[in-house]
């Protein structure tokens, strides 16, 4: 991450969610869960954590998870 991925070199991060795929066979799921729960709770929070977290001590799943939790 360092020395480039830091506040001195990164002004801002913009994440755009622009799906080109329709609901297709996910209509039943979307009716129950809603787009907010599907996109924000799952995908967008994962992206936020990956962009904002500190470099993990290793790429081990537990180390990555621990850094993501620090963001949240």
PDB file of N, CA and C in Angstrom, residues 23-67:
ATOM      1  N   UNK A  23     -32.404  -7.660 -13.269  1.00  0.00           N
ATOM      2  CA  UNK A  23     -32.678  -8.567 -12.156  1.00  0.00           C
ATOM      3  C   UNK A  23     -32.722 -10.022 -12.569  1.00  0.00           C
ATOM      4  N   UNK A  24     -33.054 -10.289 -13.826  1.00  0.00           N
ATOM      5  CA  UNK A  24     -33.189 -11.653 -14.334  1.00  0.00           C
ATOM      6  C   UNK A  24     -33.855 -12.580 -13.328  1.00  0.00           C
ATOM      7  N   UNK A  25     -33.144 -13.580 -12.860  1.00  0.00           N
ATOM      8  CA  UNK A  25     -33.744 -14.559 -11.949  1.00  0.00           C
ATOM      9  C   UNK A  25     -33.615 -14.168 -10.479  1.00  0.00           C
ATOM     10  N   UNK A  26     -33.233 -12.920 -10.201  1.00  0.00           N
ATOM     11  CA  UNK A  26     -33.068 -12.465  -8.814  1.00  0.00           C
ATOM     12  C   UNK A  26     -34.261 -11.663  -8.300  1.00  0.00           C
ATOM     13  N   UNK A  27     -35.339 -11.613  -9.052  1.00  0.00           N
ATOM     14  CA  UNK A  27     -36.495 -10.801  -8.667  1.00  0.00           C
ATOM     15  C   UNK A  27     -37.034 -11.211  -7.304  1.00  0.00           C
ATOM     16  N   UNK A  28     -37.180 -12.490  -7.069  1.00  0.00           N
ATOM     17  CA  UNK A  28     -37.704 -12.969  -5.789  1.00  0.00           C
ATOM     18  C   UNK A  28     -36.794 -12.543  -4.644  1.00  0.00           C
ATOM     19  N   UNK A  29     -35.485 -12.667  -4.846  1.00  0.00           N
ATOM     20  CA  UNK A  29     -34.535 -12.248  -3.808  1.00  0.00           C
ATOM     21  C   UNK A  29     -34.655 -10.749  -3.552  1.00  0.00           C
ATOM     22  N   UNK A  30     -34.681  -9.937  -4.616  1.00  0.00           N
ATOM     23  CA  UNK A  30     -34.772  -8.490  -4.459  1.00  0.00           C
ATOM     24  C   UNK A  30     -36.069  -8.077  -3.787  1.00  0.00           C
ATOM     25  N   UNK A  31     -37.152  -8.763  -4.080  1.00  0.00           N
ATOM     26  CA  UNK A  31     -38.424  -8.450  -3.425  1.00  0.00           C
ATOM     27  C   UNK A  31     -38.328  -8.657  -1.922  1.00  0.00           C
ATOM     28  N   UNK A  32     -37.587  -9.651  -1.495  1.00  0.00           N
ATOM     29  CA  UNK A  32     -37.443  -9.946  -0.065  1.00  0.00           C
ATOM     30  C   UNK A  32     -36.362  -9.085   0.593  1.00  0.00           C
ATOM     31  N   UNK A  33     -35.213  -8.997  -0.031  1.00  0.00           N
ATOM     32  CA  UNK A  33     -34.062  -8.330   0.589  1.00  0.00           C
ATOM     33  C   UNK A  33     -33.995  -6.845   0.264  1.00  0.00           C
ATOM     34  N   UNK A  34     -34.289  -6.496  -0.960  1.00  0.00           N
ATOM     35  CA  UNK A  34     -34.171  -5.113  -1.390  1.00  0.00           C
ATOM     36  C   UNK A  34     -32.777  -4.805  -1.902  1.00  0.00           C
ATOM     37  N   UNK A  35     -32.692  -3.816  -2.761  1.00  0.00           N
ATOM     38  CA  UNK A  35     -31.414  -3.441  -3.370  1.00  0.00           C
ATOM     39  C   UNK A  35     -30.436  -2.896  -2.337  1.00  0.00           C
ATOM     40  N   UNK A  36     -30.941  -2.156  -1.359  1.00  0.00           N
ATOM     41  CA  UNK A  36     -30.061  -1.584  -0.340  1.00  0.00           C
ATOM     42  C   UNK A  36     -29.322  -2.681   0.416  1.00  0.00           C
ATOM     43  N   UNK A  37     -30.042  -3.679   0.851  1.00  0.00           N
ATOM     44  CA  UNK A  37     -29.405  -4.769   1.597  1.00  0.00           C
ATOM     45  C   UNK A  37     -28.442  -5.547   0.703  1.00  0.00           C
ATOM     46  N   UNK A  38     -28.834  -5.784  -0.529  1.00  0.00           N
ATOM     47  CA  UNK A  38     -27.980  -6.557  -1.431  1.00  0.00           C
ATOM     48  C   UNK A  38     -26.713  -5.795  -1.784  1.00  0.00           C
ATOM     49  N   UNK A  39     -26.844  -4.578  -2.266  1.00  0.00           N
ATOM     50  CA  UNK A  39     -25.683  -3.840  -2.772  1.00  0.00           C
ATOM     51  C   UNK A  39     -24.869  -3.178  -1.670  1.00  0.00           C
ATOM     52  N   UNK A  40     -25.518  -2.468  -0.768  1.00  0.00           N
ATOM     53  CA  UNK A  40     -24.775  -1.708   0.238  1.00  0.00           C
ATOM     54  C   UNK A  40     -24.242  -2.621   1.331  1.00  0.00           C
ATOM     55  N   UNK A  41     -25.115  -3.411   1.918  1.00  0.00           N
ATOM     56  CA  UNK A  41     -24.693  -4.241   3.046  1.00  0.00           C
ATOM     57  C   UNK A  41     -23.624  -5.242   2.636  1.00  0.00           C
ATOM     58  N   UNK A  42     -23.687  -5.744   1.424  1.00  0.00           N
ATOM     59  CA  UNK A  42     -22.729  -6.762   1.006  1.00  0.00           C
ATOM     60  C   UNK A  42     -21.580  -6.172   0.206  1.00  0.00           C
ATOM     61  N   UNK A  43     -21.847  -5.796  -1.011  1.00  0.00           N
ATOM     62  CA  UNK A  43     -20.793  -5.427  -1.954  1.00  0.00           C
ATOM     63  C   UNK A  43     -20.128  -4.088  -1.635  1.00  0.00           C
ATOM     64  N   UNK A  44     -20.909  -3.075  -1.352  1.00  0.00           N
ATOM     65  CA  UNK A  44     -20.327  -1.751  -1.131  1.00  0.00           C
ATOM     66  C   UNK A  44     -19.506  -1.695   0.158  1.00  0.00           C
ATOM     67  N   UNK A  45     -19.970  -2.335   1.205  1.00  0.00           N
ATOM     68  CA  UNK A  45     -19.180  -2.342   2.441  1.00  0.00           C
ATOM     69  C   UNK A  45     -17.882  -3.120   2.273  1.00  0.00           C
ATOM     70  N   UNK A  46     -17.909  -4.175   1.483  1.00  0.00           N
ATOM     71  CA  UNK A  46     -16.670  -4.908   1.200  1.00  0.00           C
ATOM     72  C   UNK A  46     -15.680  -3.998   0.471  1.00  0.00           C
ATOM     73  N   UNK A  47     -16.163  -3.268  -0.533  1.00  0.00           N
ATOM     74  CA  UNK A  47     -15.280  -2.350  -1.264  1.00  0.00           C
ATOM     75  C   UNK A  47     -14.755  -1.248  -0.357  1.00  0.00           C
ATOM     76  N   UNK A  48     -15.621  -0.685   0.476  1.00  0.00           N
ATOM     77  CA  UNK A  48     -15.184   0.342   1.416  1.00  0.00           C
ATOM     78  C   UNK A  48     -14.055  -0.178   2.295  1.00  0.00           C
ATOM     79  N   UNK A  49     -14.240  -1.350   2.851  1.00  0.00           N
ATOM     80  CA  UNK A  49     -13.218  -1.926   3.728  1.00  0.00           C
ATOM     81  C   UNK A  49     -11.909  -2.164   2.987  1.00  0.00           C
ATOM     82  N   UNK A  50     -11.989  -2.712   1.792  1.00  0.00           N
ATOM     83  CA  UNK A  50     -10.770  -2.991   1.036  1.00  0.00           C
ATOM     84  C   UNK A  50     -10.017  -1.720   0.675  1.00  0.00           C
ATOM     85  N   UNK A  51     -10.740  -0.650   0.393  1.00  0.00           N
ATOM     86  CA  UNK A  51     -10.100   0.614   0.022  1.00  0.00           C
ATOM     87  C   UNK A  51      -9.535   1.331   1.245  1.00  0.00           C
ATOM     88  N   UNK A  52     -10.229   1.256   2.376  1.00  0.00           N
ATOM     89  CA  UNK A  52      -9.863   2.066   3.536  1.00  0.00           C
ATOM     90  C   UNK A  52      -8.985   1.360   4.566  1.00  0.00           C
ATOM     91  N   UNK A  53      -8.879   0.050   4.491  1.00  0.00           N
ATOM     92  CA  UNK A  53      -8.145  -0.668   5.536  1.00  0.00           C
ATOM     93  C   UNK A  53      -6.634  -0.467   5.416  1.00  0.00           C
ATOM     94  N   UNK A  54      -5.972  -0.672   6.531  1.00  0.00           N
ATOM     95  CA  UNK A  54      -4.513  -0.691   6.532  1.00  0.00           C
ATOM     96  C   UNK A  54      -4.055  -1.998   5.896  1.00  0.00           C
ATOM     97  N   UNK A  55      -2.831  -2.024   5.453  1.00  0.00           N
ATOM     98  CA  UNK A  55      -2.295  -3.253   4.872  1.00  0.00           C
ATOM     99  C   UNK A  55      -2.292  -4.344   5.940  1.00  0.00           C
ATOM    100  N   UNK A  56      -2.845  -5.509   5.632  1.00  0.00           N
ATOM    101  CA  UNK A  56      -2.844  -6.591   6.620  1.00  0.00           C
ATOM    102  C   UNK A  56      -1.441  -7.150   6.815  1.00  0.00           C
ATOM    103  N   UNK A  57      -1.227  -7.776   7.951  1.00  0.00           N
ATOM    104  CA  UNK A  57       0.088  -8.354   8.243  1.00  0.00           C
ATOM    105  C   UNK A  57       0.432  -9.480   7.276  1.00  0.00           C
ATOM    106  N   UNK A  58      -0.596 -10.112   6.713  1.00  0.00           N
ATOM    107  CA  UNK A  58      -0.419 -11.138   5.686  1.00  0.00           C
ATOM    108  C   UNK A  58      -1.706 -11.180   4.873  1.00  0.00           C
ATOM    109  N   UNK A  59      -1.714 -11.951   3.806  1.00  0.00           N
ATOM    110  CA  UNK A  59      -2.925 -12.083   3.006  1.00  0.00           C
ATOM    111  C   UNK A  59      -3.789 -13.241   3.496  1.00  0.00           C
ATOM    112  N   UNK A  60      -3.488 -13.731   4.674  1.00  0.00           N
ATOM    113  CA  UNK A  60      -4.300 -14.747   5.330  1.00  0.00           C
ATOM    114  C   UNK A  60      -5.701 -14.169   5.568  1.00  0.00           C
ATOM    115  N   UNK A  61      -6.721 -14.984   5.413  1.00  0.00           N
ATOM    116  CA  UNK A  61      -8.105 -14.514   5.546  1.00  0.00           C
ATOM    117  C   UNK A  61      -8.362 -13.846   6.897  1.00  0.00           C
ATOM    118  N   UNK A  62      -7.804 -14.376   7.957  1.00  0.00           N
ATOM    119  CA  UNK A  62      -8.022 -13.793   9.286  1.00  0.00           C
ATOM    120  C   UNK A  62      -7.386 -12.416   9.402  1.00  0.00           C
ATOM    121  N   UNK A  63      -6.198 -12.243   8.853  1.00  0.00           N
ATOM    122  CA  UNK A  63      -5.518 -10.950   8.917  1.00  0.00           C
ATOM    123  C   UNK A  63      -6.277  -9.899   8.108  1.00  0.00           C
ATOM    124  N   UNK A  64      -6.768 -10.280   6.937  1.00  0.00           N
ATOM    125  CA  UNK A  64      -7.547  -9.358   6.105  1.00  0.00           C
ATOM    126  C   UNK A  64      -8.849  -9.002   6.820  1.00  0.00           C
ATOM    127  N   UNK A  65      -9.523  -9.999   7.370  1.00  0.00           N
ATOM    128  CA  UNK A  65     -10.766  -9.761   8.109  1.00  0.00           C
ATOM    129  C   UNK A  65     -10.542  -8.803   9.273  1.00  0.00           C
ATOM    130  N   UNK A  66      -9.464  -8.982  10.013  1.00  0.00           N
ATOM    131  CA  UNK A  66      -9.183  -8.124  11.161  1.00  0.00           C
ATOM    132  C   UNK A  66      -9.012  -6.671  10.740  1.00  0.00           C
ATOM    133  N   UNK A  67      -8.345  -6.429   9.616  1.00  0.00           N
ATOM    134  CA  UNK A  67      -8.172  -5.056   9.131  1.00  0.00           C
ATOM    135  C   UNK A  67      -9.491  -4.469   8.640  1.00  0.00           C
TER     136      UNK A  67
END
